[in-house]
Each structure stands twice: as structure tokens, then as C-alpha cells.
Amino acid sequence: MFQIRNAHRYQHFAVFLKLTPSVLQPAITINDVYRFFGQLKNLSNAAMNLTTVMYRDPLNIAIVKNVITVVLSIAIIYVNGTLLHTFKKHEVFNTNPRYILYIHLVINDILLLIMFTLLQVLSYAIFTLHVPFCIILLVIAIISSLNTPMTLAVMAVECYVAICFPLQHSQICTVKNVTVVITVIWVLSSLTILPDLFTILATESRDFFHSRVFCLWKTTFRPPELEKKRDISNIVFLVIVWLILVYTYFRILFAAQAAAANARKARNTVLLHGFQLLLCMLNYVYDLLLNGLTSLFPKGVLTIRYTVSILIHVLPRIISPVVYGIRDKMFRKYLKKYLFHTKNANAFVHR
């Protein structure tokens, strides 16, 4: 009689525990309680995702933002692609370690722009992505972003060796050694992100990898310890790179006191590397900057997110063509030829 009289009280609870009335018992086991709270957690996550969906631009604004992003990215990729084509076509560049390092920087810029543009367009078009596809895009973007500061540090060291040890430069900075250094850069960047990938593969459920998320680092690499690990690794990378840049700059600065034109140019190049690294560092304060601005202007959260993303992810990519594409006479000679499809490149040089 007790079971019949009280069975209706557990009907609502049975929905969450996936129990049928025929096997319903007044005594609830601890496993049933765990499953019940697991269902509540899933419902809570679904509610959070539903809340996120509400923050979307109207169609006309979304089209304008995507057009601006795509046009800017295509323009920068076109210039960088022309630099890459120029590098491949002429032996004077692809046998020079300095230009090899520079073109490696350009390739990373192209990858970053492609990933950023693709993520933004897809986020507006279909909003959420399948988790495995999102992970692939994020891993490529993160590795490319980590490659940039390390490449800048190596380029500064190459300038330092060329100015302070000119006799040993040809022996130290060879194509083979530069290729080894670039390989080490990719390995270090990969080793930084691969533990995060293995962590989510080990901790997340299979259902998570079959779900869709708004493709951000926080929504994909969710364990809180990964955020601390990312912050620590970023700080270590940046401190090492800044120490290298400061040391090489002052050593070149002392060498430039002899008023050598090459030393002054190398000093200015290292300064440009420092400025470019400073722009790269904005990526690490992205969340802090975004949270601060949105707390001041809560109604403009979408505009702020878009503007900050363009300033941090797109505009810094303009610096790479400037460093060699415009400042370097040899590169400028061939760049104008391919960039403007001019048959006689020397006409530009002698004007």
C-alpha cells in the first residue's frame, strides 16, 4: 500500500533518473542521485549555450563586419602571398638565412589570418561548430601564434650575429642551421598545445566531442588547470623573447655608435621586431581588455569584441610586409614587379 500510495510522488524524479514506473522504488540509490545531478548539469550547460546564442548581430551589421574582415584579410594575404612568391622565384632570397626566417614569419601570418577569418565567418554563418573541427582550427591558430614571437627572437639574434660577429656570420647562420631552428620552433609550439589536447581527450566525455560549441579556447579546452598552464607558458615565452630582444638591441646599439649604416639599419630592424612583439602580446591580454571595455560599455559588447579582435588579430599582420617588403631594397625591387604585375622591375628602382 505504501508503494502504491507514494509512487506518484516519484514520477517527476523518474524523468531525470530515466526510471520507468514499473521499476520505481521509494528507496533511491546513490547512483541514481549522481545521475540526477548529471542530468541537471547537462541542462545547465544547455541553458548557458542558449543564452550565448542570444548575443548575435542583426543580419546587416553581421554582413558589414564580415565584409570588412574578409577584405582586410585578403589584402594582407595577397601582399604576403606576393612576398612568398617572390621568395620562391629567386635564389637570392631562398638561399639567404635572413630571408628564410622572414618568410617563415610571413607564412605564420597567413595561417593566422586564414584561421581568424574562417572562425569569424563561420561563427556568424552557423554560429556553432563541431568540437573536433573547432579543435583543429584552434590548434593551428595557437601554434602559429606561438611561432611568431620565437621567430622574431631568432631574427633578432641573426641581426646581432651579422653586426657583432661579421666574420662568423656565414658559418653560424647557414640555411641548414636556420632550417633546424625553424623545426625546433614548430616542435616547441606543438609541445605547448599538445598536452592541452591530450588532457581534454582524457577528461571529456564522448558526447562532448559529438556536440557543437561556439568555437573559443575557453569553450573547447574547458578544464580550469589548462588556463593556468596557458598563462604560465605564455609568460615564460614572452619573458625569454623580450630578454633576447633587449640584449640584442643594446649590443647592436653599441656597435651602431661607429656610425655604420648596416648597424643602424639592424638596430631599427630589432626595434620593429620589438614593436611587432608588443602587438603580439595584445593577444595575451585579449580577455582582460575585452572584459574591461564591456564592463564600461555593456551595451556595445558585440562591437567591442569585433573591434578588439581586428586590432589584435588582423592589423599586426601588416607589420611583416613593412619590415622587409618595403624597407629592404632587394625585396622591394622584385615585390613591386609581382605586386603590380610590372614587367620591368628596375624601372621602379631607378625612379
PDB file of N, CA and C in Angstrom, residues 75-151:
ATOM      1  N   ALA A  75      43.493  41.388 -48.496  1.00  0.00           N
ATOM      2  CA  ALA A  75      44.509  42.353 -48.906  1.00  0.00           C
ATOM      3  C   ALA A  75      45.864  42.013 -48.293  1.00  0.00           C
ATOM      4  N   ILE A  76      45.874  41.703 -46.998  1.00  0.00           N
ATOM      5  CA  ILE A  76      47.138  41.375 -46.328  1.00  0.00           C
ATOM      6  C   ILE A  76      47.687  40.040 -46.827  1.00  0.00           C
ATOM      7  N   ILE A  77      46.795  39.061 -47.011  1.00  0.00           N
ATOM      8  CA  ILE A  77      47.230  37.759 -47.513  1.00  0.00           C
ATOM      9  C   ILE A  77      47.783  37.894 -48.931  1.00  0.00           C
ATOM     10  N   TYR A  78      47.191  38.780 -49.734  1.00  0.00           N
ATOM     11  CA  TYR A  78      47.681  38.988 -51.099  1.00  0.00           C
ATOM     12  C   TYR A  78      49.110  39.541 -51.085  1.00  0.00           C
ATOM     13  N   VAL A  79      49.345  40.526 -50.234  1.00  0.00           N
ATOM     14  CA  VAL A  79      50.701  41.096 -50.146  1.00  0.00           C
ATOM     15  C   VAL A  79      51.679  40.048 -49.616  1.00  0.00           C
ATOM     16  N   ASN A  80      51.281  39.335 -48.569  1.00  0.00           N
ATOM     17  CA  ASN A  80      52.162  38.306 -48.023  1.00  0.00           C
ATOM     18  C   ASN A  80      52.363  37.162 -49.017  1.00  0.00           C
ATOM     19  N   GLY A  81      51.299  36.827 -49.757  1.00  0.00           N
ATOM     20  CA  GLY A  81      51.438  35.795 -50.779  1.00  0.00           C
ATOM     21  C   GLY A  81      52.394  36.216 -51.881  1.00  0.00           C
ATOM     22  N   THR A  82      52.380  37.511 -52.213  1.00  0.00           N
ATOM     23  CA  THR A  82      53.325  38.034 -53.210  1.00  0.00           C
ATOM     24  C   THR A  82      54.754  37.943 -52.690  1.00  0.00           C
ATOM     25  N   LEU A  83      54.931  38.240 -51.414  1.00  0.00           N
ATOM     26  CA  LEU A  83      56.256  38.074 -50.803  1.00  0.00           C
ATOM     27  C   LEU A  83      56.707  36.622 -50.865  1.00  0.00           C
ATOM     28  N   LEU A  84      55.805  35.714 -50.571  1.00  0.00           N
ATOM     29  CA  LEU A  84      56.131  34.290 -50.613  1.00  0.00           C
ATOM     30  C   LEU A  84      56.480  33.849 -52.038  1.00  0.00           C
ATOM     31  N   HIS A  85      55.723  34.338 -53.011  1.00  0.00           N
ATOM     32  CA  HIS A  85      56.009  34.015 -54.417  1.00  0.00           C
ATOM     33  C   HIS A  85      57.370  34.578 -54.838  1.00  0.00           C
ATOM     34  N   THR A  86      57.651  35.797 -54.423  1.00  0.00           N
ATOM     35  CA  THR A  86      58.945  36.416 -54.736  1.00  0.00           C
ATOM     36  C   THR A  86      60.090  35.606 -54.136  1.00  0.00           C
ATOM     37  N   PHE A  87      59.901  35.160 -52.914  1.00  0.00           N
ATOM     38  CA  PHE A  87      60.920  34.358 -52.231  1.00  0.00           C
ATOM     39  C   PHE A  87      61.187  33.056 -52.982  1.00  0.00           C
ATOM     40  N   LYS A  88      60.137  32.389 -53.432  1.00  0.00           N
ATOM     41  CA  LYS A  88      60.296  31.097 -54.100  1.00  0.00           C
ATOM     42  C   LYS A  88      60.916  31.240 -55.498  1.00  0.00           C
ATOM     43  N   LYS A  89      60.686  32.354 -56.167  1.00  0.00           N
ATOM     44  CA  LYS A  89      61.107  32.514 -57.556  1.00  0.00           C
ATOM     45  C   LYS A  89      62.581  32.874 -57.705  1.00  0.00           C
ATOM     46  N   HIS A  90      63.176  33.435 -56.654  1.00  0.00           N
ATOM     47  CA  HIS A  90      64.527  33.972 -56.804  1.00  0.00           C
ATOM     48  C   HIS A  90      65.476  33.330 -55.788  1.00  0.00           C
ATOM     49  N   GLU A  91      66.579  32.811 -56.302  1.00  0.00           N
ATOM     50  CA  GLU A  91      67.544  32.111 -55.465  1.00  0.00           C
ATOM     51  C   GLU A  91      68.239  33.039 -54.485  1.00  0.00           C
ATOM     52  N   VAL A  92      68.314  34.329 -54.810  1.00  0.00           N
ATOM     53  CA  VAL A  92      68.966  35.279 -53.930  1.00  0.00           C
ATOM     54  C   VAL A  92      68.263  35.357 -52.585  1.00  0.00           C
ATOM     55  N   PHE A  93      66.972  35.000 -52.548  1.00  0.00           N
ATOM     56  CA  PHE A  93      66.213  35.018 -51.299  1.00  0.00           C
ATOM     57  C   PHE A  93      66.185  33.655 -50.620  1.00  0.00           C
ATOM     58  N   ASN A  94      65.874  32.599 -51.394  1.00  0.00           N
ATOM     59  CA  ASN A  94      65.675  31.292 -50.756  1.00  0.00           C
ATOM     60  C   ASN A  94      66.969  30.604 -50.371  1.00  0.00           C
ATOM     61  N   THR A  95      68.105  31.235 -50.638  1.00  0.00           N
ATOM     62  CA  THR A  95      69.387  30.714 -50.134  1.00  0.00           C
ATOM     63  C   THR A  95      69.983  31.618 -49.057  1.00  0.00           C
ATOM     64  N   ASN A  96      69.223  32.629 -48.644  1.00  0.00           N
ATOM     65  CA  ASN A  96      69.681  33.566 -47.613  1.00  0.00           C
ATOM     66  C   ASN A  96      68.954  33.261 -46.306  1.00  0.00           C
ATOM     67  N   PRO A  97      69.666  32.907 -45.235  1.00  0.00           N
ATOM     68  CA  PRO A  97      69.014  32.550 -43.969  1.00  0.00           C
ATOM     69  C   PRO A  97      68.103  33.652 -43.425  1.00  0.00           C
ATOM     70  N   ARG A  98      68.496  34.909 -43.613  1.00  0.00           N
ATOM     71  CA  ARG A  98      67.685  36.014 -43.100  1.00  0.00           C
ATOM     72  C   ARG A  98      66.317  36.038 -43.770  1.00  0.00           C
ATOM     73  N   TYR A  99      66.273  35.859 -45.073  1.00  0.00           N
ATOM     74  CA  TYR A  99      65.000  35.879 -45.793  1.00  0.00           C
ATOM     75  C   TYR A  99      64.193  34.612 -45.514  1.00  0.00           C
ATOM     76  N   ILE A 100      64.870  33.510 -45.230  1.00  0.00           N
ATOM     77  CA  ILE A 100      64.154  32.274 -44.874  1.00  0.00           C
ATOM     78  C   ILE A 100      63.396  32.468 -43.569  1.00  0.00           C
ATOM     79  N   LEU A 101      64.053  33.094 -42.587  1.00  0.00           N
ATOM     80  CA  LEU A 101      63.381  33.379 -41.315  1.00  0.00           C
ATOM     81  C   LEU A 101      62.206  34.340 -41.520  1.00  0.00           C
ATOM     82  N   TYR A 102      62.436  35.329 -42.350  1.00  0.00           N
ATOM     83  CA  TYR A 102      61.371  36.297 -42.596  1.00  0.00           C
ATOM     84  C   TYR A 102      60.171  35.644 -43.267  1.00  0.00           C
ATOM     85  N   ILE A 103      60.413  34.794 -44.250  1.00  0.00           N
ATOM     86  CA  ILE A 103      59.301  34.171 -44.957  1.00  0.00           C
ATOM     87  C   ILE A 103      58.569  33.191 -44.049  1.00  0.00           C
ATOM     88  N   HIS A 104      59.289  32.618 -43.084  1.00  0.00           N
ATOM     89  CA  HIS A 104      58.620  31.776 -42.081  1.00  0.00           C
ATOM     90  C   HIS A 104      57.641  32.609 -41.253  1.00  0.00           C
ATOM     91  N   LEU A 105      58.048  33.831 -40.939  1.00  0.00           N
ATOM     92  CA  LEU A 105      57.149  34.745 -40.228  1.00  0.00           C
ATOM     93  C   LEU A 105      55.927  35.076 -41.082  1.00  0.00           C
ATOM     94  N   VAL A 106      56.133  35.280 -42.371  1.00  0.00           N
ATOM     95  CA  VAL A 106      55.040  35.602 -43.291  1.00  0.00           C
ATOM     96  C   VAL A 106      54.063  34.430 -43.387  1.00  0.00           C
ATOM     97  N   ILE A 107      54.576  33.213 -43.461  1.00  0.00           N
ATOM     98  CA  ILE A 107      53.710  32.034 -43.544  1.00  0.00           C
ATOM     99  C   ILE A 107      52.837  31.910 -42.303  1.00  0.00           C
ATOM    100  N   ASN A 108      53.405  32.177 -41.137  1.00  0.00           N
ATOM    101  CA  ASN A 108      52.620  32.129 -39.902  1.00  0.00           C
ATOM    102  C   ASN A 108      51.547  33.205 -39.891  1.00  0.00           C
ATOM    103  N   ASP A 109      51.874  34.395 -40.420  1.00  0.00           N
ATOM    104  CA  ASP A 109      50.869  35.451 -40.517  1.00  0.00           C
ATOM    105  C   ASP A 109      49.714  35.036 -41.420  1.00  0.00           C
ATOM    106  N   ILE A 110      50.040  34.392 -42.534  1.00  0.00           N
ATOM    107  CA  ILE A 110      48.995  33.930 -43.454  1.00  0.00           C
ATOM    108  C   ILE A 110      48.103  32.890 -42.773  1.00  0.00           C
ATOM    109  N   LEU A 111      48.708  31.936 -42.068  1.00  0.00           N
ATOM    110  CA  LEU A 111      47.922  30.919 -41.359  1.00  0.00           C
ATOM    111  C   LEU A 111      47.007  31.545 -40.319  1.00  0.00           C
ATOM    112  N   LEU A 112      47.549  32.498 -39.556  1.00  0.00           N
ATOM    113  CA  LEU A 112      46.744  33.149 -38.524  1.00  0.00           C
ATOM    114  C   LEU A 112      45.562  33.901 -39.126  1.00  0.00           C
ATOM    115  N   LEU A 113      45.802  34.617 -40.207  1.00  0.00           N
ATOM    116  CA  LEU A 113      44.717  35.362 -40.849  1.00  0.00           C
ATOM    117  C   LEU A 113      43.649  34.431 -41.406  1.00  0.00           C
ATOM    118  N   ILE A 114      44.068  33.344 -42.020  1.00  0.00           N
ATOM    119  CA  ILE A 114      43.094  32.385 -42.561  1.00  0.00           C
ATOM    120  C   ILE A 114      42.251  31.794 -41.445  1.00  0.00           C
ATOM    121  N   MET A 115      42.884  31.386 -40.357  1.00  0.00           N
ATOM    122  CA  MET A 115      42.149  30.793 -39.237  1.00  0.00           C
ATOM    123  C   MET A 115      41.202  31.804 -38.593  1.00  0.00           C
ATOM    124  N   PHE A 116      41.684  33.037 -38.391  1.00  0.00           N
ATOM    125  CA  PHE A 116      40.845  34.057 -37.768  1.00  0.00           C
ATOM    126  C   PHE A 116      39.630  34.383 -38.641  1.00  0.00           C
ATOM    127  N   THR A 117      39.874  34.582 -39.940  1.00  0.00           N
ATOM    128  CA  THR A 117      38.782  34.916 -40.843  1.00  0.00           C
ATOM    129  C   THR A 117      37.783  33.773 -40.941  1.00  0.00           C
ATOM    130  N   LEU A 118      38.294  32.555 -41.037  1.00  0.00           N
ATOM    131  CA  LEU A 118      37.412  31.392 -41.132  1.00  0.00           C
ATOM    132  C   LEU A 118      36.560  31.241 -39.880  1.00  0.00           C
ATOM    133  N   LEU A 119      37.176  31.403 -38.716  1.00  0.00           N
ATOM    134  CA  LEU A 119      36.423  31.289 -37.463  1.00  0.00           C
ATOM    135  C   LEU A 119      35.358  32.373 -37.345  1.00  0.00           C
ATOM    136  N   GLN A 120      35.699  33.589 -37.736  1.00  0.00           N
ATOM    137  CA  GLN A 120      34.721  34.660 -37.613  1.00  0.00           C
ATOM    138  C   GLN A 120      33.550  34.478 -38.576  1.00  0.00           C
ATOM    139  N   VAL A 121      33.848  34.170 -39.829  1.00  0.00           N
ATOM    140  CA  VAL A 121      32.775  33.991 -40.812  1.00  0.00           C
ATOM    141  C   VAL A 121      31.872  32.826 -40.424  1.00  0.00           C
ATOM    142  N   LEU A 122      32.471  31.724 -39.994  1.00  0.00           N
ATOM    143  CA  LEU A 122      31.667  30.573 -39.586  1.00  0.00           C
ATOM    144  C   LEU A 122      30.846  30.868 -38.336  1.00  0.00           C
ATOM    145  N   SER A 123      31.405  31.663 -37.416  1.00  0.00           N
ATOM    146  CA  SER A 123      30.663  31.996 -36.199  1.00  0.00           C
ATOM    147  C   SER A 123      29.423  32.828 -36.508  1.00  0.00           C
ATOM    148  N   TYR A 124      29.491  33.657 -37.556  1.00  0.00           N
ATOM    149  CA  TYR A 124      28.320  34.433 -37.964  1.00  0.00           C
ATOM    150  C   TYR A 124      27.370  33.603 -38.827  1.00  0.00           C
ATOM    151  N   ALA A 125      27.931  32.707 -39.641  1.00  0.00           N
ATOM    152  CA  ALA A 125      27.099  31.968 -40.587  1.00  0.00           C
ATOM    153  C   ALA A 125      26.333  30.826 -39.907  1.00  0.00           C
ATOM    154  N   ILE A 126      27.060  29.987 -39.136  1.00  0.00           N
ATOM    155  CA  ILE A 126      26.400  28.844 -38.494  1.00  0.00           C
ATOM    156  C   ILE A 126      26.542  28.864 -36.979  1.00  0.00           C
ATOM    157  N   PHE A 127      27.242  29.831 -36.457  1.00  0.00           N
ATOM    158  CA  PHE A 127      27.382  30.137 -35.023  1.00  0.00           C
ATOM    159  C   PHE A 127      28.174  29.079 -34.254  1.00  0.00           C
ATOM    160  N   THR A 128      27.752  27.830 -34.270  1.00  0.00           N
ATOM    161  CA  THR A 128      28.471  26.787 -33.525  1.00  0.00           C
ATOM    162  C   THR A 128      29.115  25.804 -34.489  1.00  0.00           C
ATOM    163  N   LEU A 129      30.224  25.223 -34.055  1.00  0.00           N
ATOM    164  CA  LEU A 129      30.959  24.256 -34.865  1.00  0.00           C
ATOM    165  C   LEU A 129      31.069  22.938 -34.109  1.00  0.00           C
ATOM    166  N   HIS A 130      31.238  21.858 -34.845  1.00  0.00           N
ATOM    167  CA  HIS A 130      31.525  20.576 -34.216  1.00  0.00           C
ATOM    168  C   HIS A 130      32.862  20.659 -33.481  1.00  0.00           C
ATOM    169  N   VAL A 131      32.918  20.077 -32.309  1.00  0.00           N
ATOM    170  CA  VAL A 131      34.095  20.200 -31.445  1.00  0.00           C
ATOM    171  C   VAL A 131      35.387  19.746 -32.130  1.00  0.00           C
ATOM    172  N   PRO A 132      35.429  18.583 -32.806  1.00  0.00           N
ATOM    173  CA  PRO A 132      36.698  18.194 -33.457  1.00  0.00           C
ATOM    174  C   PRO A 132      37.177  19.211 -34.486  1.00  0.00           C
ATOM    175  N   PHE A 133      36.258  19.748 -35.298  1.00  0.00           N
ATOM    176  CA  PHE A 133      36.640  20.751 -36.295  1.00  0.00           C
ATOM    177  C   PHE A 133      37.150  22.021 -35.625  1.00  0.00           C
ATOM    178  N   CYS A 134      36.485  22.428 -34.537  1.00  0.00           N
ATOM    179  CA  CYS A 134      36.906  23.607 -33.782  1.00  0.00           C
ATOM    180  C   CYS A 134      38.305  23.396 -33.196  1.00  0.00           C
ATOM    181  N   ILE A 135      38.572  22.206 -32.687  1.00  0.00           N
ATOM    182  CA  ILE A 135      39.884  21.910 -32.099  1.00  0.00           C
ATOM    183  C   ILE A 135      40.979  22.029 -33.153  1.00  0.00           C
ATOM    184  N   ILE A 136      40.727  21.517 -34.354  1.00  0.00           N
ATOM    185  CA  ILE A 136      41.723  21.592 -35.426  1.00  0.00           C
ATOM    186  C   ILE A 136      42.051  23.044 -35.752  1.00  0.00           C
ATOM    187  N   LEU A 137      41.026  23.877 -35.899  1.00  0.00           N
ATOM    188  CA  LEU A 137      41.251  25.288 -36.217  1.00  0.00           C
ATOM    189  C   LEU A 137      42.013  25.991 -35.102  1.00  0.00           C
ATOM    190  N   LEU A 138      41.638  25.720 -33.852  1.00  0.00           N
ATOM    191  CA  LEU A 138      42.290  26.380 -32.723  1.00  0.00           C
ATOM    192  C   LEU A 138      43.746  25.939 -32.569  1.00  0.00           C
ATOM    193  N   VAL A 139      44.015  24.663 -32.772  1.00  0.00           N
ATOM    194  CA  VAL A 139      45.393  24.164 -32.639  1.00  0.00           C
ATOM    195  C   VAL A 139      46.298  24.820 -33.675  1.00  0.00           C
ATOM    196  N   ILE A 140      45.837  24.918 -34.924  1.00  0.00           N
ATOM    197  CA  ILE A 140      46.640  25.572 -35.973  1.00  0.00           C
ATOM    198  C   ILE A 140      46.881  27.041 -35.619  1.00  0.00           C
ATOM    199  N   ALA A 141      45.819  27.724 -35.163  1.00  0.00           N
ATOM    200  CA  ALA A 141      45.951  29.145 -34.826  1.00  0.00           C
ATOM    201  C   ALA A 141      46.895  29.355 -33.647  1.00  0.00           C
ATOM    202  N   ILE A 142      46.799  28.508 -32.626  1.00  0.00           N
ATOM    203  CA  ILE A 142      47.631  28.667 -31.433  1.00  0.00           C
ATOM    204  C   ILE A 142      49.102  28.393 -31.755  1.00  0.00           C
ATOM    205  N   ILE A 143      49.371  27.330 -32.512  1.00  0.00           N
ATOM    206  CA  ILE A 143      50.749  27.020 -32.881  1.00  0.00           C
ATOM    207  C   ILE A 143      51.349  28.154 -33.706  1.00  0.00           C
ATOM    208  N   SER A 144      50.578  28.688 -34.650  1.00  0.00           N
ATOM    209  CA  SER A 144      51.077  29.795 -35.472  1.00  0.00           C
ATOM    210  C   SER A 144      51.350  31.036 -34.637  1.00  0.00           C
ATOM    211  N   SER A 145      50.477  31.312 -33.673  1.00  0.00           N
ATOM    212  CA  SER A 145      50.678  32.494 -32.829  1.00  0.00           C
ATOM    213  C   SER A 145      51.894  32.338 -31.927  1.00  0.00           C
ATOM    214  N   LEU A 146      52.179  31.112 -31.490  1.00  0.00           N
ATOM    215  CA  LEU A 146      53.370  30.876 -30.664  1.00  0.00           C
ATOM    216  C   LEU A 146      54.641  30.927 -31.504  1.00  0.00           C
ATOM    217  N   ASN A 147      54.536  30.548 -32.771  1.00  0.00           N
ATOM    218  CA  ASN A 147      55.707  30.596 -33.654  1.00  0.00           C
ATOM    219  C   ASN A 147      56.214  32.021 -33.858  1.00  0.00           C
ATOM    220  N   THR A 148      55.297  32.986 -33.872  1.00  0.00           N
ATOM    221  CA  THR A 148      55.666  34.365 -34.212  1.00  0.00           C
ATOM    222  C   THR A 148      56.696  34.969 -33.256  1.00  0.00           C
ATOM    223  N   PRO A 149      56.457  34.994 -31.928  1.00  0.00           N
ATOM    224  CA  PRO A 149      57.469  35.609 -31.048  1.00  0.00           C
ATOM    225  C   PRO A 149      58.802  34.886 -31.068  1.00  0.00           C
ATOM    226  N   MET A 150      58.787  33.550 -31.205  1.00  0.00           N
ATOM    227  CA  MET A 150      60.060  32.826 -31.242  1.00  0.00           C
ATOM    228  C   MET A 150      60.831  33.129 -32.530  1.00  0.00           C
ATOM    229  N   THR A 151      60.113  33.267 -33.637  1.00  0.00           N
ATOM    230  CA  THR A 151      60.770  33.629 -34.902  1.00  0.00           C
ATOM    231  C   THR A 151      61.365  35.025 -34.817  1.00  0.00           C
TER     232      THR A 151
END
